Structure formats: structure tokens, C-alpha cells
Tab-separated table of C-alpha atoms in Angstrom:
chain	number	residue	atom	x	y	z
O	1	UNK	CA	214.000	-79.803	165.649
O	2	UNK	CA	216.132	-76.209	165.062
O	3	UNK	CA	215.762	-75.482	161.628
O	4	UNK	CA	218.187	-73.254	160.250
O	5	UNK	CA	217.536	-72.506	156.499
O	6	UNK	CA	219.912	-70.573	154.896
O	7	UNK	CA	217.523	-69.252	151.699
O	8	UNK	CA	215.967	-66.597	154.420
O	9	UNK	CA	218.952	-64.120	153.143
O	10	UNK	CA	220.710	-63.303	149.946
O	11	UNK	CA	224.282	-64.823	150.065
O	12	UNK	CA	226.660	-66.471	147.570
O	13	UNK	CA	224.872	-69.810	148.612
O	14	UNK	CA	222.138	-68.721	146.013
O	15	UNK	CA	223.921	-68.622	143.325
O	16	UNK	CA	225.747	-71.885	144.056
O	17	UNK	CA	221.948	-73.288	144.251
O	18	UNK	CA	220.860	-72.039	141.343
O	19	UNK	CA	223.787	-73.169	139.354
O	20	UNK	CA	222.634	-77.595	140.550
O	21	UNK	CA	219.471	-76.329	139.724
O	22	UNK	CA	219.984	-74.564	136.056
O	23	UNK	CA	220.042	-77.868	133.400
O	24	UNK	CA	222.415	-75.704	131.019
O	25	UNK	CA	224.723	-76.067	133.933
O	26	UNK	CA	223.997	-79.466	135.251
O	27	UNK	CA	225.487	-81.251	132.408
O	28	UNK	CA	229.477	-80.502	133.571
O	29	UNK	CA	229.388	-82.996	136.626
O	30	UNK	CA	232.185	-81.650	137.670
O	31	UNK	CA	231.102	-78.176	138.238
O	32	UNK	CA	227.657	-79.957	140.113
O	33	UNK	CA	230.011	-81.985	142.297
O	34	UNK	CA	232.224	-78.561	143.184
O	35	UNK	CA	229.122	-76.290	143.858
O	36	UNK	CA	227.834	-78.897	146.438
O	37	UNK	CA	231.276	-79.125	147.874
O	38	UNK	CA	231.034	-75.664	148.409
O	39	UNK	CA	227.399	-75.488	149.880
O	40	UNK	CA	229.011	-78.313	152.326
O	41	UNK	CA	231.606	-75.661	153.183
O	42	UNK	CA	228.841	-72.906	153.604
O	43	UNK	CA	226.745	-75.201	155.632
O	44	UNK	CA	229.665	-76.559	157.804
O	45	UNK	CA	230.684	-72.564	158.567
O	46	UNK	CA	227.208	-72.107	159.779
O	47	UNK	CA	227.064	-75.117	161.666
O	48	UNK	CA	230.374	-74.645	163.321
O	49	UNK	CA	229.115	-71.496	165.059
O	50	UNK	CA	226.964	-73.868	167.504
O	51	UNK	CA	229.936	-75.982	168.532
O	52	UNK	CA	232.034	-75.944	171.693
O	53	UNK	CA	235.532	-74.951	171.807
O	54	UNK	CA	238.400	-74.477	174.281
O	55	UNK	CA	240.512	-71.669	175.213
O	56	UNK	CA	244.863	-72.635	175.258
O	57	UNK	CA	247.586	-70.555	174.571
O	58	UNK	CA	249.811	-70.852	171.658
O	59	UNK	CA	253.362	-69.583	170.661
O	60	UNK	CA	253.669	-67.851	167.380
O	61	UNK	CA	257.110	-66.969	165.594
O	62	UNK	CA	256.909	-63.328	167.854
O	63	UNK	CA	254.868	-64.555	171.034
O	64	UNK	CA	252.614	-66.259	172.797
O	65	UNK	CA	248.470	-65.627	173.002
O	66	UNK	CA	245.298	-66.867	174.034
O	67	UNK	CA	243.033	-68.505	171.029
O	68	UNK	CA	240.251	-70.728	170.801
O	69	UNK	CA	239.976	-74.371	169.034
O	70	UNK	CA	237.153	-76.891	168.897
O	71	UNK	CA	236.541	-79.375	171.465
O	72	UNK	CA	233.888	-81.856	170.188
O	73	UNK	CA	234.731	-85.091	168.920
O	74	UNK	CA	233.002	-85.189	165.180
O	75	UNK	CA	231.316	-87.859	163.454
O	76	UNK	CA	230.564	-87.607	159.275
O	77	UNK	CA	228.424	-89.551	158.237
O	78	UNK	CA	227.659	-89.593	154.443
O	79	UNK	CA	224.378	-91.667	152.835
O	80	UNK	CA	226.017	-92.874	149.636
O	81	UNK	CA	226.297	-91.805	147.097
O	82	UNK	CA	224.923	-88.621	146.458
O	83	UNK	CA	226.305	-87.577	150.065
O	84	UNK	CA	229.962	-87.573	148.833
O	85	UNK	CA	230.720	-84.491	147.658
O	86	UNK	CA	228.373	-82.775	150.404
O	87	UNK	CA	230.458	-84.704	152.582
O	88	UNK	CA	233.644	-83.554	151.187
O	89	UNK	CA	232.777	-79.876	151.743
O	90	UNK	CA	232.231	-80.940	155.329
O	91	UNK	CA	235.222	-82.498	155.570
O	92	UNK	CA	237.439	-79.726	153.929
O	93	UNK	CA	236.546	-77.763	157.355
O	94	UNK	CA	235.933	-80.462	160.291
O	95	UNK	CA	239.499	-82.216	158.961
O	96	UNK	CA	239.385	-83.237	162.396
O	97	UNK	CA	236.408	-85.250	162.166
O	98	UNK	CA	235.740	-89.202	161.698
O	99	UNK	CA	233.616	-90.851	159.148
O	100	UNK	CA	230.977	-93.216	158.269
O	101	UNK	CA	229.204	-93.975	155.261
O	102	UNK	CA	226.435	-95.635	154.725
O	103	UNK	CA	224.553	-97.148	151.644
O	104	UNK	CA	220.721	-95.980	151.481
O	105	UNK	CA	218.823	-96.915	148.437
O	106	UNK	CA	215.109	-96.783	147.184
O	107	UNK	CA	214.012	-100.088	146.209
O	108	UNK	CA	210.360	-100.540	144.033
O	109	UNK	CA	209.659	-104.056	144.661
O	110	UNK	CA	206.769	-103.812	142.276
O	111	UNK	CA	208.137	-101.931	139.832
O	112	UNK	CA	205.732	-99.107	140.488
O	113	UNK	CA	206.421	-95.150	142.280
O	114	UNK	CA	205.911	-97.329	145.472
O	115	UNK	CA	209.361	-97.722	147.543
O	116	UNK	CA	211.171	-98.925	150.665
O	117	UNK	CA	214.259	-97.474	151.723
O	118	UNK	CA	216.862	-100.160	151.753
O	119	UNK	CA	220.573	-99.957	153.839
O	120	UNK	CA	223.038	-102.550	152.856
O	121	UNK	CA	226.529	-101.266	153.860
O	122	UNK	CA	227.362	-99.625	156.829
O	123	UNK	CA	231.175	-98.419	158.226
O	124	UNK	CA	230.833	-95.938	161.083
O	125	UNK	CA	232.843	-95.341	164.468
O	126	UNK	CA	231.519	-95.502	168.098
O	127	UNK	CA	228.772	-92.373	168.402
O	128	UNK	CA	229.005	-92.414	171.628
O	129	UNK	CA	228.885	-88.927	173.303
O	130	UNK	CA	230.118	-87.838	169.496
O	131	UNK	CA	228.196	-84.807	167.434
O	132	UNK	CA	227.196	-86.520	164.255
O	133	UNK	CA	226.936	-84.672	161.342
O	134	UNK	CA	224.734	-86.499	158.999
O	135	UNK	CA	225.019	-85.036	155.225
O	136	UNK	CA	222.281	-85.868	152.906
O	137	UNK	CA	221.725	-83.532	149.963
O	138	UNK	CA	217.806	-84.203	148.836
O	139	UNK	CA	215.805	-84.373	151.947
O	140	UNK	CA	212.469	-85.449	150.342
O	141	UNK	CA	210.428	-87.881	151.963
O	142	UNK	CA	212.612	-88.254	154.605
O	143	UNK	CA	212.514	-91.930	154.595
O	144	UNK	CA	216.164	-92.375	154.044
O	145	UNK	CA	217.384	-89.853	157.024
O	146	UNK	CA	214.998	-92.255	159.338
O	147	UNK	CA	216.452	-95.457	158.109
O	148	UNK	CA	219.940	-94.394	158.299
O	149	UNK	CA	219.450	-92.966	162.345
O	150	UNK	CA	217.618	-96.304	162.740
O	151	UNK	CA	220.894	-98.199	161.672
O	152	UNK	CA	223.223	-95.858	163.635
O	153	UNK	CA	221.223	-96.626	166.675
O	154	UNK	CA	223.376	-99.584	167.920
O	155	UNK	CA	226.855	-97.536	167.509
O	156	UNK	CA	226.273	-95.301	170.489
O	157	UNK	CA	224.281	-92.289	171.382
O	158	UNK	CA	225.294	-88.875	169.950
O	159	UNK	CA	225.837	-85.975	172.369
O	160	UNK	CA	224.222	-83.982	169.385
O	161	UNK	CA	222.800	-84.713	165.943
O	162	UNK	CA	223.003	-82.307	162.986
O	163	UNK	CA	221.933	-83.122	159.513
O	164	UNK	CA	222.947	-81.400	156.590
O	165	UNK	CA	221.528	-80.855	153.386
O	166	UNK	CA	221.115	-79.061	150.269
O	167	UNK	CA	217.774	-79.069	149.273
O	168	UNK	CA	214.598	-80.066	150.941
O	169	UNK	CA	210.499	-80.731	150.720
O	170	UNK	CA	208.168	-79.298	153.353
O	171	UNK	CA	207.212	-82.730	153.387
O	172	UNK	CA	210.088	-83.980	154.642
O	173	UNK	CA	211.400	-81.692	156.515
O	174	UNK	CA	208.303	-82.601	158.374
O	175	UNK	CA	208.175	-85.948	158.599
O	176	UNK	CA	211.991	-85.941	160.244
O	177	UNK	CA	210.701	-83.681	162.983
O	178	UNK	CA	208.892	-86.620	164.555
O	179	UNK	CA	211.621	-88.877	163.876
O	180	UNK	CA	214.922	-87.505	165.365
O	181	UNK	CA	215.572	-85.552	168.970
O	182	UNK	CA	213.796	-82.324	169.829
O	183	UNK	CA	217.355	-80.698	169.918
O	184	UNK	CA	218.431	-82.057	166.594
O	185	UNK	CA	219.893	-78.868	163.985
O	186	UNK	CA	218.759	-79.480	160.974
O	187	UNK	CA	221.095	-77.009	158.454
O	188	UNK	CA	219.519	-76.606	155.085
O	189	UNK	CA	220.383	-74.495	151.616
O	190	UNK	CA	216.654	-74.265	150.869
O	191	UNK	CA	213.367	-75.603	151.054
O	192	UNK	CA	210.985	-76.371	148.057
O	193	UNK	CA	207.152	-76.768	147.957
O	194	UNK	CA	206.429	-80.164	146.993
O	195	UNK	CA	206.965	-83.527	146.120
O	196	UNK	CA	205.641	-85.839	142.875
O	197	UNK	CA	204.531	-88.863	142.506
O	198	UNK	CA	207.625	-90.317	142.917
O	199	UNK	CA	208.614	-88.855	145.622
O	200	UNK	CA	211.279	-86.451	144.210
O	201	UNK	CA	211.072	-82.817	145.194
O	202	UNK	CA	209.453	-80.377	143.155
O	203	UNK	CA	211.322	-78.299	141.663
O	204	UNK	CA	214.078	-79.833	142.989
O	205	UNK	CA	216.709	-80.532	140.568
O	206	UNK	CA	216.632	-83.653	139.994
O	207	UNK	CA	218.995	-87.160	140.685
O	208	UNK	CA	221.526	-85.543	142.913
O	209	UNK	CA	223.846	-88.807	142.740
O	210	UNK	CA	223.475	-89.286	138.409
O	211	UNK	CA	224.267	-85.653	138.794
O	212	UNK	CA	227.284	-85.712	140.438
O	213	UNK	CA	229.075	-89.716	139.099
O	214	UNK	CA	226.764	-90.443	135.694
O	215	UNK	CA	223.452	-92.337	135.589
O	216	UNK	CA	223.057	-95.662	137.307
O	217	UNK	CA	221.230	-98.990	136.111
């Protein structure tokens, strides 16, 4: 796996990061929501750099000229429903681009920190010869990453995978690098430490989808 993490320089991304992060600022979800819009943006920039485009000429009000414009097909996929806004950053600059969603859950069967990873919904377009984007903001275990490629499997096979997301463990981004391709891109705000008992990075910033749309039963 390429791992491209974008908390090796000083940038605006930072303070976007520390703003999720900062619990005087969480509380307006609507700020949250915007500032991982915009890390999608920042990350989608980045990303677009290792795309393919095509060279065509174009007439402008004065003249004509030579330009370049993207040539790969695009595939979104979100992992409901903290991936929405993430996705939505995305999408503000690969308007071009298809989309799936998918519904990936943690389910504690015994009530305890134990859980299974659970997918229950599931809209996507062929993959086939497609670069999917897959936007997940918490990358912890990576449990949910490897069930949602698992589920994707049948839809085609990507000409390139590239996941997305705003904050990670060393754990998991670990654990993914034996699961998906040795070319995969994996495009990441920044990395933390650790994870707790309940599998929620450390110090992370908490539920990224109660967050962004209010807490959940």
C-alpha cells in the first residue's frame, strides 16, 4: 500500500483537523460537517495529482489552445454515514464521478467492547476497470474498510483503489495493508497512536457520524 499522509507538513489541513478534534468546537455540527468537507477537498486535490488525463484542444471567446482534462472513469463510494460529508468534499471536485454508498455498522452481539462489522445496504455501479475512491473518515481497526471491499468484490474489478480518510490508527492502517492490493493509495489527514478498548482511536476525536447528524440509538 502507498501511504500518503498529509500531517508530514504544515498546511491549512491542520487547522481544519484540529478544529473536529477541539470539543469547544465540535458542538456546532455544522461547522464539523464543513471542515471534513473541506479535508475531502484537500484530500481529493492531492489525490487527483496521480490520475490520468488527456490532452484536446478547446476554443475560448479569443482562440483556440491545447489543455488537459481527466480521463478515468470515477467511482465514490461512501460507508454511511459518517462518510457523507467526506464524500461530499470529494464530490465537490470529481463532479464527474459516480457513486455508491454503502451501510457499515459495528454490531456487539453480547453487549460487550466485542464487535462484528455488519453491511446491510449496498447501491454501487459496475467497478469494472473504474478507480474507486473509497471515503471513510476514522480508519481504526480497519474492519469496516475490509468488509466493505469484500462486498464490492462482485461489482467488478477496479483499475485502481484509493481510500480516503481523515483520521487513522497505526493499527489500522496496518491491518488494511494485508487486506487490499499492493498498489492501493491510501490518502490520509493524519495518523494517531492508538486504539482503546473499544476500538476507537486514541486521541481521535471521537463518533465521527454523532458528530456530524446528532447521536444515534
Amino acid at each position: 500500500m502507498i501511504i500518503h499522509n498529509l500531517n508530514t507538513e504544515n498546511s491549512i489541513l491542520k487547522q481544519f483537523i484540529t478544529e473536529i478534534r477541539d470539543v469547544n468546537i465540535q458542538g456546532d455540527q455544522m461547522r464539523f460537517r464543513r471542515n471534513i468537507e473541506r479535508i475531502g477537498e484537500v484530500l481529493g486535490y492531492e489525490l487527483s495529482k496521480t490520475l490520468n488525463y488527456d490532452t484536446r484542444n478547446i476554443t475560448t471567446p479569443l482562440d483556440t489552445m491545447s489543455t488537459v482534462t481527466a480521463r478515468d472513469q470515477l467511482v465514490l463510494c461512501s460507508i454511511l454515514r459518517a462518510g457523507l460529508p467526506l464524500h461530499q468534499g470529494l464530490l465537490n471536485y470529481f463532479d464527474r464521478a459516480e457513486n455508491a454508498f454503502i451501510s457499515a455498522f459495528r454490531h456487539h452481539p453480547n453487549n460487550d467492547d466485542d464487535f462484528d462489522v455488519v453491511v446491510k445496504y449496498l447501491a454501487t455501479p459496475s467497478l469494472k476497470n473504474k478507480v474507486l475512491i473509497m471515503a471513510d473518515p476514522m480508519l481504526a481497526t480497519g474492519k469496516t474498510l475490509e468488509n466493505t471491499i469484500k462486498a464490492l468484490a462482485s461489482f467488478g474489478t477496479p483499475s485502481q483503489i484509493h481510500i480516503v480518510s481523515v483520521i487513522g490508527s497505526k493499527d489500522g492502517v496496518a491491518y488494511i495493508k494485508d487486506i487490499f492490493p499492493e498498489n492501493t493509495h491510501l490518502w490520509i489527514a493524519t495518523i494517531d497512536e492508538t486504539l482503546n478498548d473499544k476500538g476507537y482511536i486514541v486521541p481521535g476525536l471521537g463518533d465521527a457520524g454523532d458528530l456530524s447528524y446528532g447521536p444515534k440509538l
